[in-house]
Amino acid sequence: MGNNTAYKIHSNIYNVVMGFILKASQLLFPLITIPYVSRILMPEGIGRVSFAQSTIDIFTMLAMLGIPLYGIKACSKVRDDKIQLATTVKELLILNTIAMAVSYFLLLIATLYINEFSKEKTLLWIVSIQIALTVFGAEWFYQAIEQYDYITIRSVLGKLVSLVLMFILVRNSTDVLQYGFVVIIGSVGSNIFNIIRLHKFISLRSAVKCNIKRHLKPVFILFAFSATTTIYNSLATVMIGFFSNSKEIGYYSTAIKIKNLLVGIITVISSVLLPRSTYLLEQNKKDEFLNLIKNTFNFNLFFAIPVSVFCIIEAKNMILIISGENFLEAIPVMQILMPAIVFIGLTNVIGIQLFLPINKEIYVFISTLGGAIIDIIMNAIFIPRFGALGAAIATMITELVVLIIQYLFLYKLKIHLFPIANFLKITLSTIIATVITYSVTSFDNEFIQLIISAIIFFALYLFLAILLKEKVILMIKKRKRQ
């Protein structure tokens, strides 16, 4: 089996840099759009689109089954064999298409017979373009062959197009449908290039007989994981729509978007290194695999803790700058959500980068199922009483529960990841940086306060981390000497 690939595999560092550029663009896009759209559509308009997005996320999850994660793993294993790779992609696309048809049928039933969906059926069908573009975009294939430069360039171009469309189409508070369309173009519109480009890498006309059955068991296990994850990521917004109103959705979705942006940046290393983790195991390089996991875990701790603390303190200024005074009620929602950044960062490493490559998908499923059950119960209790704030409490508790369950499985496997000494160094650096920063900064202008505080806080944090010889700093120094 020779290497007959039509693509180049880049280094870990190159892929991580591309991943960070991608996440930076995903951060920059909302930083431009949210301040504009929030002031045009107000909380109610934002809430309507968020309700539609969260609803369609559930149907997209059904259409995708567990293929986004499984596809990366399956294609990574055979990426050196062009015929096997093409066969695998073809089989997964067929499976995806069948699931997509079922998903669209269920969406039709929902918009016909469920009142809350029927009221927003036009918006829901516009946003449902996401389902088809996600299925046929086969993003998992490009991640498996580590084409992060292509993914980054394509995604940035898609966001630029949607940015132009937003300023053209979204001009007043009634342009909710137009905004729904622009959101989809920005998130998955560029997937159209994936479809066009696929033939460059593989031929779907392969004469090899398809065997879809071989994928069913792992796909459905990961589908169960995906379903439970989507439930506690999207269900809160849908439940607010059922139990409360669009304004509360607007407050919650504003806070959750900020949280998701930060999570995306924190977890970029995990997502970029998943194909490499799987490949190392396939090559029987177990020591390199575990070392990669431990380093990634440390990186996530190093970044997630100070970021979450800083955002809790600066929540008011961030909300005022990003969304304006009409969204002040989103401030406590955002503050409650911020610890989830740390929890998600760690579960991303444990669940995605560790459990999946070692074929412990069942552990991922059990942990997310436990989280989903807790999330449904907590949302049902808190949302009717507290609205968006209740949903934030439920989300934060849910992410903590998932982390606890996954750590119990780590203990069972006798794998030790949590570096107590390093955690104490990170926590101490964060506390000292926080105390000093907010003893010396106090500006009336929200933007100036945010910028100056960020510069001082993170400069102090890095200085203290260097002083305490924190592990990530030592790894960076070691790499420089090499």
Tab-separated table of N, CA, C and O in Angstrom, residues 403-448:
chain	number	residue	atom	x	y	z
A	403	LEU	N	-17.596	16.592	32.478
A	403	LEU	CA	-16.179	16.502	32.838
A	403	LEU	C	-15.957	15.488	33.956
A	403	LEU	O	-15.029	14.664	33.895
A	404	ILE	N	-16.811	15.517	34.973
A	404	ILE	CA	-16.679	14.589	36.099
A	404	ILE	C	-16.820	13.135	35.632
A	404	ILE	O	-16.024	12.258	36.001
A	405	ILE	N	-17.822	12.877	34.785
A	405	ILE	CA	-18.031	11.507	34.289
A	405	ILE	C	-16.837	11.040	33.466
A	405	ILE	O	-16.354	9.912	33.625
A	406	GLN	N	-16.328	11.910	32.597
A	406	GLN	CA	-15.184	11.519	31.773
A	406	GLN	C	-13.942	11.280	32.622
A	406	GLN	O	-13.141	10.386	32.326
A	407	TYR	N	-13.795	12.052	33.686
A	407	TYR	CA	-12.623	11.853	34.546
A	407	TYR	C	-12.714	10.536	35.313
A	407	TYR	O	-11.688	9.894	35.600
A	408	LEU	N	-13.916	10.110	35.633
A	408	LEU	CA	-14.090	8.800	36.277
A	408	LEU	C	-13.664	7.679	35.330
A	408	LEU	O	-13.064	6.686	35.751
A	409	PHE	N	-13.943	7.841	34.039
A	409	PHE	CA	-13.502	6.851	33.054
A	409	PHE	C	-11.975	6.872	32.898
A	409	PHE	O	-11.354	5.824	32.694
A	410	LEU	N	-11.381	8.068	32.990
A	410	LEU	CA	-9.922	8.168	32.945
A	410	LEU	C	-9.300	7.393	34.094
A	410	LEU	O	-8.294	6.681	33.928
A	411	TYR	N	-9.897	7.537	35.267
A	411	TYR	CA	-9.414	6.823	36.461
A	411	TYR	C	-9.501	5.316	36.249
A	411	TYR	O	-8.596	4.561	36.615
A	412	LYS	N	-10.588	4.886	35.618
A	412	LYS	CA	-10.781	3.457	35.324
A	412	LYS	C	-9.696	2.944	34.380
A	412	LYS	O	-9.209	1.813	34.525
A	413	LEU	N	-9.297	3.775	33.416
A	413	LEU	CA	-8.266	3.392	32.451
A	413	LEU	C	-6.852	3.575	32.995
A	413	LEU	O	-5.869	3.253	32.311
A	414	LYS	N	-6.758	4.149	34.213
A	414	LYS	CA	-5.464	4.423	34.861
A	414	LYS	C	-4.603	5.373	34.031
A	414	LYS	O	-3.387	5.192	33.890
A	415	ILE	N	-5.280	6.366	33.456
A	415	ILE	CA	-4.584	7.415	32.704
A	415	ILE	C	-4.652	8.698	33.523
A	415	ILE	O	-5.731	9.154	33.891
A	416	HIS	N	-3.499	9.264	33.819
A	416	HIS	CA	-3.443	10.466	34.665
A	416	HIS	C	-3.083	11.678	33.805
A	416	HIS	O	-1.969	11.773	33.297
A	417	LEU	N	-4.029	12.593	33.656
A	417	LEU	CA	-3.806	13.773	32.826
A	417	LEU	C	-3.703	15.057	33.640
A	417	LEU	O	-2.988	15.970	33.265
A	418	PHE	N	-4.462	15.128	34.743
A	418	PHE	CA	-4.572	16.404	35.448
A	418	PHE	C	-3.290	16.733	36.216
A	418	PHE	O	-2.942	16.052	37.186
A	419	PRO	N	-2.562	17.789	35.803
A	419	PRO	CA	-1.300	18.150	36.461
A	419	PRO	C	-1.580	19.098	37.629
A	419	PRO	O	-1.719	20.303	37.437
A	420	ILE	N	-1.658	18.572	38.851
A	420	ILE	CA	-2.060	19.380	40.005
A	420	ILE	C	-1.108	20.561	40.232
A	420	ILE	O	-1.545	21.705	40.418
A	421	ALA	N	0.189	20.298	40.199
A	421	ALA	CA	1.170	21.371	40.424
A	421	ALA	C	1.027	22.455	39.362
A	421	ALA	O	1.069	23.665	39.664
A	422	ASN	N	0.856	22.036	38.125
A	422	ASN	CA	0.710	22.998	37.035
A	422	ASN	C	-0.591	23.792	37.161
A	422	ASN	O	-0.633	24.996	36.906
A	423	PHE	N	-1.671	23.107	37.567
A	423	PHE	CA	-2.958	23.767	37.787
A	423	PHE	C	-2.836	24.856	38.847
A	423	PHE	O	-3.379	25.967	38.694
A	424	LEU	N	-2.101	24.574	39.918
A	424	LEU	CA	-1.916	25.558	40.989
A	424	LEU	C	-1.127	26.771	40.490
A	424	LEU	O	-1.428	27.916	40.853
A	425	LYS	N	-0.120	26.525	39.652
A	425	LYS	CA	0.656	27.636	39.074
A	425	LYS	C	-0.220	28.525	38.197
A	425	LYS	O	-0.147	29.760	38.253
A	426	ILE	N	-1.054	27.897	37.369
A	426	ILE	CA	-1.954	28.646	36.480
A	426	ILE	C	-2.959	29.451	37.298
A	426	ILE	O	-3.212	30.638	37.023
A	427	THR	N	-3.535	28.815	38.323
A	427	THR	CA	-4.529	29.483	39.164
A	427	THR	C	-3.911	30.655	39.921
A	427	THR	O	-4.496	31.748	39.979
A	428	LEU	N	-2.733	30.449	40.494
A	428	LEU	CA	-2.050	31.516	41.232
A	428	LEU	C	-1.710	32.688	40.314
A	428	LEU	O	-1.933	33.854	40.671
A	429	SER	N	-1.207	32.379	39.118
A	429	SER	CA	-0.885	33.438	38.144
A	429	SER	C	-2.127	34.235	37.771
A	429	SER	O	-2.088	35.469	37.654
A	430	THR	N	-3.251	33.527	37.601
A	430	THR	CA	-4.514	34.178	37.230
A	430	THR	C	-5.011	35.082	38.351
A	430	THR	O	-5.434	36.225	38.102
A	431	ILE	N	-4.954	34.601	39.596
A	431	ILE	CA	-5.431	35.391	40.743
A	431	ILE	C	-4.602	36.663	40.917
A	431	ILE	O	-5.153	37.767	41.071
A	432	ILE	N	-3.286	36.520	40.883
A	432	ILE	CA	-2.411	37.689	41.056
A	432	ILE	C	-2.612	38.690	39.927
A	432	ILE	O	-2.715	39.907	40.154
A	433	ALA	N	-2.701	38.187	38.687
A	433	ALA	CA	-2.919	39.070	37.534
A	433	ALA	C	-4.249	39.820	37.662
A	433	ALA	O	-4.342	41.011	37.329
A	434	THR	N	-5.271	39.139	38.167
A	434	THR	CA	-6.591	39.756	38.339
A	434	THR	C	-6.544	40.871	39.376
A	434	THR	O	-7.027	41.987	39.142
A	435	VAL	N	-5.946	40.581	40.548
A	435	VAL	CA	-5.877	41.563	41.643
A	435	VAL	C	-5.107	42.809	41.215
A	435	VAL	O	-5.570	43.949	41.419
A	436	ILE	N	-3.953	42.612	40.593
A	436	ILE	CA	-3.133	43.764	40.186
A	436	ILE	C	-3.828	44.566	39.094
A	436	ILE	O	-3.896	45.799	39.149
A	437	THR	N	-4.361	43.871	38.084
A	437	THR	CA	-5.008	44.558	36.949
A	437	THR	C	-6.124	45.468	37.419
A	437	THR	O	-6.223	46.640	37.006
A	438	TYR	N	-6.994	44.967	38.296
A	438	TYR	CA	-8.167	45.755	38.683
A	438	TYR	C	-7.912	46.645	39.892
A	438	TYR	O	-8.816	47.313	40.380
A	439	SER	N	-6.652	46.692	40.309
A	439	SER	CA	-6.240	47.689	41.300
A	439	SER	C	-5.713	48.933	40.612
A	439	SER	O	-5.696	50.021	41.199
A	440	VAL	N	-5.272	48.766	39.376
A	440	VAL	CA	-4.631	49.897	38.676
A	440	VAL	C	-5.419	50.415	37.478
A	440	VAL	O	-5.050	51.420	36.886
A	441	THR	N	-6.507	49.737	37.086
A	441	THR	CA	-7.271	50.185	35.915
A	441	THR	C	-8.697	50.573	36.297
A	441	THR	O	-9.386	49.825	36.979
A	442	SER	N	-9.116	51.737	35.837
A	442	SER	CA	-10.498	52.185	36.029
A	442	SER	C	-10.776	53.322	35.047
A	442	SER	O	-10.407	54.470	35.275
A	443	PHE	N	-11.414	52.976	33.926
A	443	PHE	CA	-11.714	53.966	32.884
A	443	PHE	C	-13.218	54.034	32.659
A	443	PHE	O	-13.922	53.031	32.782
A	444	ASP	N	-13.708	55.215	32.352
A	444	ASP	CA	-15.146	55.392	32.105
A	444	ASP	C	-15.572	54.791	30.772
A	444	ASP	O	-16.691	54.308	30.626
A	445	ASN	N	-14.675	54.823	29.795
A	445	ASN	CA	-14.983	54.289	28.470
A	445	ASN	C	-14.833	52.767	28.464
A	445	ASN	O	-13.772	52.237	28.810
A	446	GLU	N	-15.913	52.062	28.083
A	446	GLU	CA	-15.903	50.593	28.138
A	446	GLU	C	-14.818	49.982	27.249
A	446	GLU	O	-14.143	49.029	27.646
A	447	PHE	N	-14.644	50.542	26.061
A	447	PHE	CA	-13.682	49.981	25.115
A	447	PHE	C	-12.259	50.140	25.621
A	447	PHE	O	-11.456	49.195	25.584
A	448	ILE	N	-11.940	51.335	26.113
A	448	ILE	CA	-10.591	51.590	26.639
A	448	ILE	C	-10.319	50.701	27.846
A	448	ILE	O	-9.246	50.113	27.982
